[in-house]
PDB file of C-alpha atoms in Angstrom:
ATOM      1  CA  MET A   6     145.952  78.853 105.622  1.00  0.00           C
ATOM      2  CA  LEU A   7     146.607  74.621 104.519  1.00  0.00           C
ATOM      3  CA  ARG A   8     149.986  73.446 104.009  1.00  0.00           C
ATOM      4  CA  GLN A   9     151.087  76.855 104.958  1.00  0.00           C
ATOM      5  CA  MET A  10     155.145  75.945 105.624  1.00  0.00           C
ATOM      6  CA  LEU A  11     155.838  74.146 103.158  1.00  0.00           C
ATOM      7  CA  PRO A  12     156.817  75.041  99.896  1.00  0.00           C
ATOM      8  CA  GLU A  13     153.997  74.932  96.881  1.00  0.00           C
ATOM      9  CA  GLY A  14     153.306  71.760  94.696  1.00  0.00           C
ATOM     10  CA  ARG A  15     155.377  70.068  98.470  1.00  0.00           C
ATOM     11  CA  LEU A  16     153.522  67.011  98.518  1.00  0.00           C
ATOM     12  CA  ARG A  17     151.895  66.759  94.845  1.00  0.00           C
ATOM     13  CA  ALA A  18     153.434  63.362  92.687  1.00  0.00           C
ATOM     14  CA  ASP A  19     155.483  65.005  89.924  1.00  0.00           C
ATOM     15  CA  CYS A  20     155.734  61.937  87.844  1.00  0.00           C
ATOM     16  CA  ASP A  21     157.319  63.946  85.503  1.00  0.00           C
ATOM     17  CA  ARG A  22     160.295  64.152  87.993  1.00  0.00           C
ATOM     18  CA  CYS A  23     160.405  59.823  88.975  1.00  0.00           C
ATOM     19  CA  PHE A  24     162.000  57.384  88.066  1.00  0.00           C
ATOM     20  CA  ALA A  25     158.179  55.325  88.038  1.00  0.00           C
ATOM     21  CA  LEU A  26     159.112  54.071  91.263  1.00  0.00           C
ATOM     22  CA  CYS A  27     155.758  53.570  92.322  1.00  0.00           C
ATOM     23  CA  CYS A  28     155.685  51.150  89.216  1.00  0.00           C
ATOM     24  CA  VAL A  29     158.622  49.386  90.617  1.00  0.00           C
ATOM     25  CA  ALA A  30     158.729  49.116  94.460  1.00  0.00           C
ATOM     26  CA  PRO A  31     155.066  47.998  95.940  1.00  0.00           C
ATOM     27  CA  ALA A  32     154.206  44.646  95.858  1.00  0.00           C
ATOM     28  CA  PHE A  33     150.373  44.172  94.795  1.00  0.00           C
ATOM     29  CA  ALA A  34     148.352  41.067  95.031  1.00  0.00           C
ATOM     30  CA  ALA A  35     146.219  40.072  92.236  1.00  0.00           C
ATOM     31  CA  SER A  36     142.593  41.769  93.659  1.00  0.00           C
ATOM     32  CA  ALA A  37     139.696  44.064  93.905  1.00  0.00           C
ATOM     33  CA  ASP A  38     142.606  46.994  92.997  1.00  0.00           C
ATOM     34  CA  PHE A  39     145.154  44.975  90.382  1.00  0.00           C
ATOM     35  CA  ALA A  40     144.665  42.907  87.991  1.00  0.00           C
ATOM     36  CA  ILE A  41     148.004  40.526  88.757  1.00  0.00           C
ATOM     37  CA  ASP A  42     150.741  39.254  91.444  1.00  0.00           C
ATOM     38  CA  LYS A  43     153.406  41.665  91.147  1.00  0.00           C
ATOM     39  CA  ALA A  44     156.526  40.943  93.483  1.00  0.00           C
ATOM     40  CA  ALA A  45     158.192  44.274  95.629  1.00  0.00           C
ATOM     41  CA  GLY A  46     160.984  45.495  93.218  1.00  0.00           C
ATOM     42  CA  GLN A  47     159.674  44.003  90.119  1.00  0.00           C
ATOM     43  CA  PRO A  48     158.737  46.445  86.994  1.00  0.00           C
ATOM     44  CA  CYS A  49     154.971  47.052  86.198  1.00  0.00           C
ATOM     45  CA  PRO A  50     154.606  44.712  82.653  1.00  0.00           C
ATOM     46  CA  HIS A  51     152.902  48.171  81.612  1.00  0.00           C
ATOM     47  CA  LEU A  52     155.342  49.959  82.348  1.00  0.00           C
ATOM     48  CA  VAL A  53     157.517  51.834  79.603  1.00  0.00           C
ATOM     49  CA  GLN A  54     161.157  51.438  81.080  1.00  0.00           C
ATOM     50  CA  SER A  55     162.150  53.875  78.276  1.00  0.00           C
ATOM     51  CA  SER A  56     160.121  56.746  79.085  1.00  0.00           C
ATOM     52  CA  PHE A  57     159.164  55.904  82.570  1.00  0.00           C
ATOM     53  CA  ARG A  58     155.383  56.087  81.534  1.00  0.00           C
ATOM     54  CA  CYS A  59     152.398  53.257  82.193  1.00  0.00           C
ATOM     55  CA  ALA A  60     150.755  51.493  79.397  1.00  0.00           C
ATOM     56  CA  ILE A  61     147.730  51.630  80.292  1.00  0.00           C
ATOM     57  CA  HIS A  62     147.423  54.625  82.190  1.00  0.00           C
ATOM     58  CA  PRO A  63     144.420  56.265  80.303  1.00  0.00           C
ATOM     59  CA  ARG A  64     142.262  52.981  80.875  1.00  0.00           C
ATOM     60  CA  LEU A  65     143.755  51.686  84.398  1.00  0.00           C
ATOM     61  CA  ARG A  66     140.151  51.211  85.284  1.00  0.00           C
ATOM     62  CA  GLN A  67     139.582  49.393  82.418  1.00  0.00           C
ATOM     63  CA  ALA A  68     142.288  47.428  83.089  1.00  0.00           C
ATOM     64  CA  GLY A  69     141.789  46.412  86.075  1.00  0.00           C
ATOM     65  CA  PHE A  70     143.859  48.900  88.473  1.00  0.00           C
ATOM     66  CA  PRO A  71     141.852  50.527  90.002  1.00  0.00           C
ATOM     67  CA  GLY A  72     144.761  50.521  92.865  1.00  0.00           C
ATOM     68  CA  CYS A  73     147.068  52.827  90.442  1.00  0.00           C
ATOM     69  CA  ALA A  74     144.691  55.199  89.910  1.00  0.00           C
ATOM     70  CA  VAL A  75     143.729  56.260  93.553  1.00  0.00           C
ATOM     71  CA  TYR A  76     147.742  55.582  94.295  1.00  0.00           C
ATOM     72  CA  ASP A  77     149.180  58.897  96.153  1.00  0.00           C
ATOM     73  CA  CYS A  78     152.698  59.489  96.733  1.00  0.00           C
ATOM     74  CA  PHE A  79     152.299  63.053  98.523  1.00  0.00           C
ATOM     75  CA  GLY A  80     155.084  63.949  96.310  1.00  0.00           C
ATOM     76  CA  ALA A  81     157.915  60.993  97.574  1.00  0.00           C
ATOM     77  CA  GLY A  82     158.486  59.983  94.319  1.00  0.00           C
ATOM     78  CA  GLN A  83     160.487  62.709  93.159  1.00  0.00           C
ATOM     79  CA  GLN A  84     162.053  63.565  96.524  1.00  0.00           C
ATOM     80  CA  VAL A  85     163.683  60.106  96.233  1.00  0.00           C
ATOM     81  CA  ALA A  86     164.407  60.730  92.806  1.00  0.00           C
ATOM     82  CA  GLN A  87     165.736  64.238  92.573  1.00  0.00           C
ATOM     83  CA  VAL A  88     167.117  65.007  96.415  1.00  0.00           C
ATOM     84  CA  THR A  89     167.709  61.495  98.281  1.00  0.00           C
ATOM     85  CA  PHE A  90     169.432  59.988  95.331  1.00  0.00           C
ATOM     86  CA  GLY A  91     170.882  63.102  93.394  1.00  0.00           C
ATOM     87  CA  GLY A  92     168.500  62.172  90.148  1.00  0.00           C
ATOM     88  CA  GLN A  93     170.461  58.432  89.931  1.00  0.00           C
ATOM     89  CA  ASP A  94     168.101  56.556  87.389  1.00  0.00           C
ATOM     90  CA  TRP A  95     167.639  53.194  89.391  1.00  0.00           C
ATOM     91  CA  ARG A  96     167.734  51.247  85.018  1.00  0.00           C
ATOM     92  CA  ARG A  97     170.694  52.966  84.185  1.00  0.00           C
ATOM     93  CA  SER A  98     172.576  52.752  87.492  1.00  0.00           C
ATOM     94  CA  PRO A  99     170.874  49.198  88.987  1.00  0.00           C
ATOM     95  CA  GLY A 100     173.402  48.674  91.870  1.00  0.00           C
ATOM     96  CA  THR A 101     171.303  51.500  93.841  1.00  0.00           C
ATOM     97  CA  ALA A 102     167.577  50.227  92.873  1.00  0.00           C
ATOM     98  CA  ARG A 103     166.955  48.396  95.997  1.00  0.00           C
ATOM     99  CA  ARG A 104     168.566  51.073  98.396  1.00  0.00           C
ATOM    100  CA  MET A 105     166.147  53.201  96.127  1.00  0.00           C
ATOM    101  CA  PHE A 106     162.783  51.690  96.473  1.00  0.00           C
ATOM    102  CA  GLU A 107     163.311  50.200 100.288  1.00  0.00           C
ATOM    103  CA  VAL A 108     163.946  54.174 100.622  1.00  0.00           C
ATOM    104  CA  PHE A 109     160.806  55.500  98.524  1.00  0.00           C
ATOM    105  CA  ALA A 110     158.609  52.981 101.487  1.00  0.00           C
ATOM    106  CA  VAL A 111     159.803  55.702 104.620  1.00  0.00           C
ATOM    107  CA  VAL A 112     160.296  58.653 102.902  1.00  0.00           C
ATOM    108  CA  ARG A 113     156.296  57.861 101.038  1.00  0.00           C
ATOM    109  CA  GLN A 114     155.237  57.277 105.380  1.00  0.00           C
ATOM    110  CA  LEU A 115     157.183  60.044 105.730  1.00  0.00           C
ATOM    111  CA  HIS A 116     155.447  62.328 102.775  1.00  0.00           C
ATOM    112  CA  GLU A 117     152.126  61.432 104.087  1.00  0.00           C
ATOM    113  CA  LEU A 118     152.443  62.317 107.995  1.00  0.00           C
ATOM    114  CA  LEU A 119     153.454  65.740 106.304  1.00  0.00           C
ATOM    115  CA  TRP A 120     150.048  65.905 104.178  1.00  0.00           C
ATOM    116  CA  HIS A 121     148.151  64.847 107.388  1.00  0.00           C
ATOM    117  CA  LEU A 122     150.146  67.196 109.702  1.00  0.00           C
ATOM    118  CA  SER A 123     149.619  70.576 107.460  1.00  0.00           C
ATOM    119  CA  GLU A 124     146.163  69.521 107.107  1.00  0.00           C
ATOM    120  CA  ALA A 125     145.731  69.519 110.885  1.00  0.00           C
ATOM    121  CA  LEU A 126     147.653  73.143 110.978  1.00  0.00           C
ATOM    122  CA  ALA A 127     144.321  74.356 109.037  1.00  0.00           C
ATOM    123  CA  LEU A 128     142.005  73.386 111.688  1.00  0.00           C
ATOM    124  CA  PRO A 129     141.269  76.377 113.425  1.00  0.00           C
ATOM    125  CA  PRO A 130     140.018  74.549 116.502  1.00  0.00           C
ATOM    126  CA  ALA A 131     142.881  72.626 116.899  1.00  0.00           C
ATOM    127  CA  GLY A 132     144.590  76.722 117.285  1.00  0.00           C
ATOM    128  CA  PRO A 133     145.999  75.196 121.206  1.00  0.00           C
ATOM    129  CA  LEU A 134     148.076  72.130 119.512  1.00  0.00           C
ATOM    130  CA  HIS A 135     149.844  74.381 116.180  1.00  0.00           C
ATOM    131  CA  GLY A 136     152.908  75.140 117.900  1.00  0.00           C
ATOM    132  CA  ARG A 137     152.884  71.648 118.343  1.00  0.00           C
ATOM    133  CA  LEU A 138     152.322  70.245 115.161  1.00  0.00           C
ATOM    134  CA  ARG A 139     154.581  72.959 113.628  1.00  0.00           C
ATOM    135  CA  LEU A 140     157.401  71.559 114.987  1.00  0.00           C
ATOM    136  CA  ALA A 141     156.264  68.224 114.233  1.00  0.00           C
ATOM    137  CA  LEU A 142     155.909  69.420 110.811  1.00  0.00           C
ATOM    138  CA  GLU A 143     159.558  70.409 110.722  1.00  0.00           C
ATOM    139  CA  GLU A 144     161.116  67.564 112.151  1.00  0.00           C
ATOM    140  CA  THR A 145     159.503  65.274 109.512  1.00  0.00           C
ATOM    141  CA  GLU A 146     160.136  67.660 106.994  1.00  0.00           C
ATOM    142  CA  ARG A 147     164.126  67.588 107.857  1.00  0.00           C
ATOM    143  CA  LEU A 148     164.179  63.536 107.952  1.00  0.00           C
ATOM    144  CA  THR A 149     163.126  63.893 105.227  1.00  0.00           C
ATOM    145  CA  HIS A 150     166.296  65.115 103.598  1.00  0.00           C
ATOM    146  CA  GLY A 151     168.221  62.164 105.215  1.00  0.00           C
ATOM    147  CA  ARG A 152     171.075  59.898 103.213  1.00  0.00           C
ATOM    148  CA  PRO A 153     169.806  56.816 102.206  1.00  0.00           C
ATOM    149  CA  ASP A 154     171.542  55.015 104.802  1.00  0.00           C
ATOM    150  CA  ALA A 155     170.034  57.545 107.297  1.00  0.00           C
ATOM    151  CA  LEU A 156     166.619  56.723 105.965  1.00  0.00           C
ATOM    152  CA  LEU A 157     166.957  53.244 106.473  1.00  0.00           C
ATOM    153  CA  GLU A 158     167.468  53.263 109.604  1.00  0.00           C
ATOM    154  CA  LEU A 159     165.121  55.674 110.434  1.00  0.00           C
ATOM    155  CA  ASP A 160     162.234  54.024 113.270  1.00  0.00           C
ATOM    156  CA  VAL A 161     159.632  54.625 111.488  1.00  0.00           C
ATOM    157  CA  ASP A 162     156.934  53.652 112.850  1.00  0.00           C
ATOM    158  CA  ALA A 163     158.271  55.151 116.317  1.00  0.00           C
ATOM    159  CA  HIS A 164     157.854  58.562 114.721  1.00  0.00           C
ATOM    160  CA  ARG A 165     154.453  58.037 113.157  1.00  0.00           C
ATOM    161  CA  ARG A 166     153.319  57.222 116.693  1.00  0.00           C
ATOM    162  CA  SER A 167     154.590  60.458 118.364  1.00  0.00           C
ATOM    163  CA  VAL A 168     153.170  62.573 114.897  1.00  0.00           C
ATOM    164  CA  ASN A 169     149.741  60.445 115.707  1.00  0.00           C
ATOM    165  CA  ALA A 170     149.590  61.425 119.371  1.00  0.00           C
ATOM    166  CA  LEU A 171     149.159  64.748 117.905  1.00  0.00           C
ATOM    167  CA  LEU A 172     147.248  64.419 114.566  1.00  0.00           C
ATOM    168  CA  VAL A 173     144.378  62.776 117.636  1.00  0.00           C
ATOM    169  CA  GLY A 174     144.987  65.659 119.637  1.00  0.00           C
ATOM    170  CA  ALA A 175     144.053  68.278 116.888  1.00  0.00           C
ATOM    171  CA  SER A 176     140.970  65.385 115.771  1.00  0.00           C
ATOM    172  CA  GLU A 177     139.639  65.087 119.347  1.00  0.00           C
ATOM    173  CA  LEU A 178     139.481  68.996 119.354  1.00  0.00           C
ATOM    174  CA  ALA A 179     138.327  69.480 115.586  1.00  0.00           C
ATOM    175  CA  ARG A 180     135.349  67.027 116.437  1.00  0.00           C
ATOM    176  CA  ALA A 181     134.224  68.287 120.322  1.00  0.00           C
ATOM    177  CA  GLY A 182     131.183  69.288 119.182  1.00  0.00           C
ATOM    178  CA  VAL A 183     129.942  66.016 117.162  1.00  0.00           C
ATOM    179  CA  ARG A 184     127.424  63.989 119.023  1.00  0.00           C
ATOM    180  CA  HIS A 185     127.194  60.513 119.248  1.00  0.00           C
ATOM    181  CA  ARG A 186     130.589  60.065 117.934  1.00  0.00           C
ATOM    182  CA  LYS A 187     132.408  55.945 118.567  1.00  0.00           C
ATOM    183  CA  ASP A 188     136.261  56.141 118.556  1.00  0.00           C
ATOM    184  CA  ARG A 189     137.086  53.613 115.739  1.00  0.00           C
ATOM    185  CA  SER A 190     141.177  54.513 115.412  1.00  0.00           C
ATOM    186  CA  GLY A 191     143.068  51.326 115.307  1.00  0.00           C
ATOM    187  CA  ALA A 192     140.381  48.993 114.960  1.00  0.00           C
ATOM    188  CA  ASP A 193     141.154  45.932 113.025  1.00  0.00           C
ATOM    189  CA  LEU A 194     138.445  45.657 109.873  1.00  0.00           C
ATOM    190  CA  VAL A 195     140.046  43.865 107.514  1.00  0.00           C
ATOM    191  CA  GLY A 196     137.340  41.097 106.555  1.00  0.00           C
ATOM    192  CA  ALA A 197     134.742  42.642 109.338  1.00  0.00           C
ATOM    193  CA  SER A 198     131.278  43.383 108.266  1.00  0.00           C
ATOM    194  CA  LEU A 199     130.083  46.285 107.907  1.00  0.00           C
ATOM    195  CA  VAL A 200     126.495  45.607 108.044  1.00  0.00           C
ATOM    196  CA  GLY A 201     124.004  48.446 109.097  1.00  0.00           C
ATOM    197  CA  ALA A 202     126.975  50.604 109.380  1.00  0.00           C
ATOM    198  CA  ARG A 203     126.154  54.044 108.921  1.00  0.00           C
ATOM    199  CA  ILE A 204     128.749  55.961 106.645  1.00  0.00           C
ATOM    200  CA  ILE A 205     126.517  58.697 104.664  1.00  0.00           C
ATOM    201  CA  CYS A 206     127.659  61.639 103.206  1.00  0.00           C
ATOM    202  CA  PRO A 207     125.552  64.939 102.413  1.00  0.00           C
ATOM    203  CA  ARG A 208     125.113  64.451  98.541  1.00  0.00           C
ATOM    204  CA  GLN A 209     127.035  67.974  97.944  1.00  0.00           C
ATOM    205  CA  GLN A 210     129.585  66.491  99.280  1.00  0.00           C
ATOM    206  CA  LEU A 211     130.292  63.594  96.966  1.00  0.00           C
ATOM    207  CA  GLN A 212     132.084  64.231  93.702  1.00  0.00           C
ATOM    208  CA  PRO A 213     132.132  60.766  92.134  1.00  0.00           C
ATOM    209  CA  ASP A 214     134.423  60.093  89.050  1.00  0.00           C
ATOM    210  CA  ARG A 215     131.528  57.966  88.235  1.00  0.00           C
ATOM    211  CA  ILE A 216     129.065  55.208  89.522  1.00  0.00           C
ATOM    212  CA  GLU A 217     127.858  51.850  88.292  1.00  0.00           C
ATOM    213  CA  PHE A 218     124.949  50.133  89.740  1.00  0.00           C
ATOM    214  CA  GLN A 219     123.179  46.670  89.005  1.00  0.00           C
ATOM    215  CA  SER A 220     119.391  45.546  90.488  1.00  0.00           C
ATOM    216  CA  PRO A 221     120.654  42.467  92.211  1.00  0.00           C
ATOM    217  CA  GLN A 222     117.767  40.809  90.088  1.00  0.00           C
ATOM    218  CA  SER A 223     119.451  42.389  86.649  1.00  0.00           C
ATOM    219  CA  LYS A 224     121.511  39.572  84.522  1.00  0.00           C
ATOM    220  CA  HIS A 225     123.156  43.236  82.508  1.00  0.00           C
ATOM    221  CA  PRO A 226     126.160  44.683  82.573  1.00  0.00           C
ATOM    222  CA  LEU A 227     126.169  47.755  85.024  1.00  0.00           C
ATOM    223  CA  GLN A 228     125.214  50.843  84.011  1.00  0.00           C
ATOM    224  CA  ARG A 229     127.321  53.732  84.037  1.00  0.00           C
ATOM    225  CA  HIS A 230     126.210  57.287  85.223  1.00  0.00           C
ATOM    226  CA  ARG A 231     127.786  60.033  85.590  1.00  0.00           C
ATOM    227  CA  ARG A 232     125.667  61.987  88.216  1.00  0.00           C
ATOM    228  CA  PHE A 233     124.263  61.338  91.074  1.00  0.00           C
ATOM    229  CA  PRO A 234     121.382  59.586  91.017  1.00  0.00           C
ATOM    230  CA  PRO A 235     118.747  61.145  93.529  1.00  0.00           C
ATOM    231  CA  PRO A 236     117.689  60.600  96.335  1.00  0.00           C
ATOM    232  CA  SER A 237     120.053  63.857  98.103  1.00  0.00           C
ATOM    233  CA  ARG A 238     121.362  60.614 100.528  1.00  0.00           C
ATOM    234  CA  TYR A 239     122.571  57.532  99.006  1.00  0.00           C
ATOM    235  CA  PHE A 240     121.941  53.892 100.173  1.00  0.00           C
ATOM    236  CA  ALA A 241     123.574  50.959  99.073  1.00  0.00           C
ATOM    237  CA  ARG A 242     125.194  47.680 100.250  1.00  0.00           C
ATOM    238  CA  ALA A 243     127.394  48.649 102.628  1.00  0.00           C
ATOM    239  CA  GLU A 244     129.420  44.785 101.933  1.00  0.00           C
ATOM    240  CA  GLU A 245     129.573  46.085  98.375  1.00  0.00           C
ATOM    241  CA  MET A 246     131.788  49.156  99.307  1.00  0.00           C
ATOM    242  CA  ARG A 247     135.082  50.160 100.603  1.00  0.00           C
ATOM    243  CA  PRO A 248     134.462  52.987 103.561  1.00  0.00           C
ATOM    244  CA  GLU A 249     137.516  54.122 103.050  1.00  0.00           C
ATOM    245  CA  ARG A 250     137.695  55.187  99.552  1.00  0.00           C
ATOM    246  CA  TRP A 251     134.238  54.939  99.197  1.00  0.00           C
ATOM    247  CA  ALA A 252     131.470  57.179 100.734  1.00  0.00           C
ATOM    248  CA  GLY A 253     127.368  57.967 100.772  1.00  0.00           C
ATOM    249  CA  ALA A 254     125.812  54.473 101.681  1.00  0.00           C
ATOM    250  CA  THR A 255     124.524  52.692 104.417  1.00  0.00           C
ATOM    251  CA  ALA A 256     123.519  48.992 105.098  1.00  0.00           C
ATOM    252  CA  GLY A 257     120.440  47.776 105.601  1.00  0.00           C
ATOM    253  CA  THR A 258     116.376  47.269 103.535  1.00  0.00           C
ATOM    254  CA  SER A 259     115.223  49.733 101.557  1.00  0.00           C
ATOM    255  CA  ARG A 260     114.069  50.470  97.988  1.00  0.00           C
ATOM    256  CA  PHE A 261     118.294  50.756  96.729  1.00  0.00           C
ATOM    257  CA  ARG A 262     119.036  47.827  97.371  1.00  0.00           C
ATOM    258  CA  ARG A 263     121.440  47.632  94.317  1.00  0.00           C
ATOM    259  CA  LYS A 264     125.133  46.604  93.847  1.00  0.00           C
ATOM    260  CA  VAL A 265     126.795  49.998  93.924  1.00  0.00           C
ATOM    261  CA  ARG A 266     130.504  51.247  93.225  1.00  0.00           C
ATOM    262  CA  ILE A 267     132.044  54.350  93.161  1.00  0.00           C
ATOM    263  CA  PHE A 268     134.570  55.703  91.887  1.00  0.00           C
ATOM    264  CA  TRP A 269     136.999  58.607  92.906  1.00  0.00           C
TER     265      TRP A 269
END
């Protein structure tokens, strides 16, 4: 049932059919996710432009680019490269580069909405909204096939707001049986202290690539583990975590007070 209205692989990145748009179009700043600053539209210094390949792809995390390792364009890259611009290479057709990068930012948002709409359609409790969700998915899919000028003129924020209202409704139906839940939609959590926040997930739902931990008293490098250590619920200092990508921890004192990083 999941993504039943879209072709197989429609929302899956296909780098072989793209022109490394995610390595050029977005801007990023030196941080925990990126080792360097890069302006929008500027190729990453690790991009091999002759082949549109990343020179450090096998060791992105070790090189300080975990943000690249977790990035997902939801198939927008090949859509812009092969459909919107008909296979034109921004490197060989530099006149198209700026518009292509700007269009990519729009289409990526539309593809993200397609993903969320598809997920909502897979929720049986959201059945009463499935008709409207399908219409929203069809409209969003239609927009992704627009010409470059039409895409650049599109009010993506307005479209997102209309779709978001449906997604919120689907979420409410799916979580109707959950007790003591809090609505934090729209909350600005940038820089917020998450000490005491409960972001626990059952062990069986977590499939991390690896876990690094270090005792606060330890002066040794982070120890690496491929398996989740006991107990079945893992405790960590919440301020060391990014809740949107990491899970399975709660702040507070416990015998598992360690600095923890979970890589997915």
